[in-house]
Amino acid sequence: IWYYSHMSSIDKLIFKFLSGKNITVDDCDKLLIYYGYDYHKSGGSHRVYHRTNAKSITIIISKNRNISPACISINYLKI
């Protein structure tokens, strides 16, 4: 618990994501932007993020605006 309280906000987001909990659209946006991805408006329930020399990441957003970690592969971020 002590370690968690001294983690950066990005580290906490990564921890939350890797723990299998649902993350919000805002959490996902912060994490991907931190790793150099840009959001390109795609409309509907999908968000597409692009980064030079990397695969695009498409996020599917549920009606409650949460994103299941199963919808995103953390391997793309090369953490």
PDB file of C-alpha atoms in Angstrom, residues 13 17 23-33 49 57 59 67 72:
ATOM      1  CA  LEU A  13      -3.002   3.980 -14.448  1.00  0.00           C
ATOM      2  CA  PHE A  17      -4.996  -1.450 -16.268  1.00  0.00           C
ATOM      3  CA  ILE A  23     -10.706   1.947 -16.951  1.00  0.00           C
ATOM      4  CA  THR A  24     -12.493   5.066 -18.086  1.00  0.00           C
ATOM      5  CA  VAL A  25     -12.156   6.700 -21.476  1.00  0.00           C
ATOM      6  CA  ASP A  26     -10.273   9.568 -19.804  1.00  0.00           C
ATOM      7  CA  ASP A  27      -7.822   7.122 -18.158  1.00  0.00           C
ATOM      8  CA  CYS A  28      -7.180   5.445 -21.483  1.00  0.00           C
ATOM      9  CA  ASP A  29      -6.746   8.797 -23.210  1.00  0.00           C
ATOM     10  CA  LYS A  30      -4.168   9.953 -20.618  1.00  0.00           C
ATOM     11  CA  LEU A  31      -2.217   6.717 -20.874  1.00  0.00           C
ATOM     12  CA  LEU A  32      -2.087   6.629 -24.675  1.00  0.00           C
ATOM     13  CA  ILE A  33      -1.223  10.318 -24.994  1.00  0.00           C
ATOM     14  CA  TYR A  49      -5.182   6.418 -31.628  1.00  0.00           C
ATOM     15  CA  ILE A  57      -4.960   1.269 -31.440  1.00  0.00           C
ATOM     16  CA  ILE A  59     -10.701   1.421 -28.380  1.00  0.00           C
ATOM     17  CA  ILE A  67     -13.209   0.285 -21.324  1.00  0.00           C
ATOM     18  CA  ILE A  72      -6.797  -3.231 -25.557  1.00  0.00           C
TER      19      ILE A  72
END
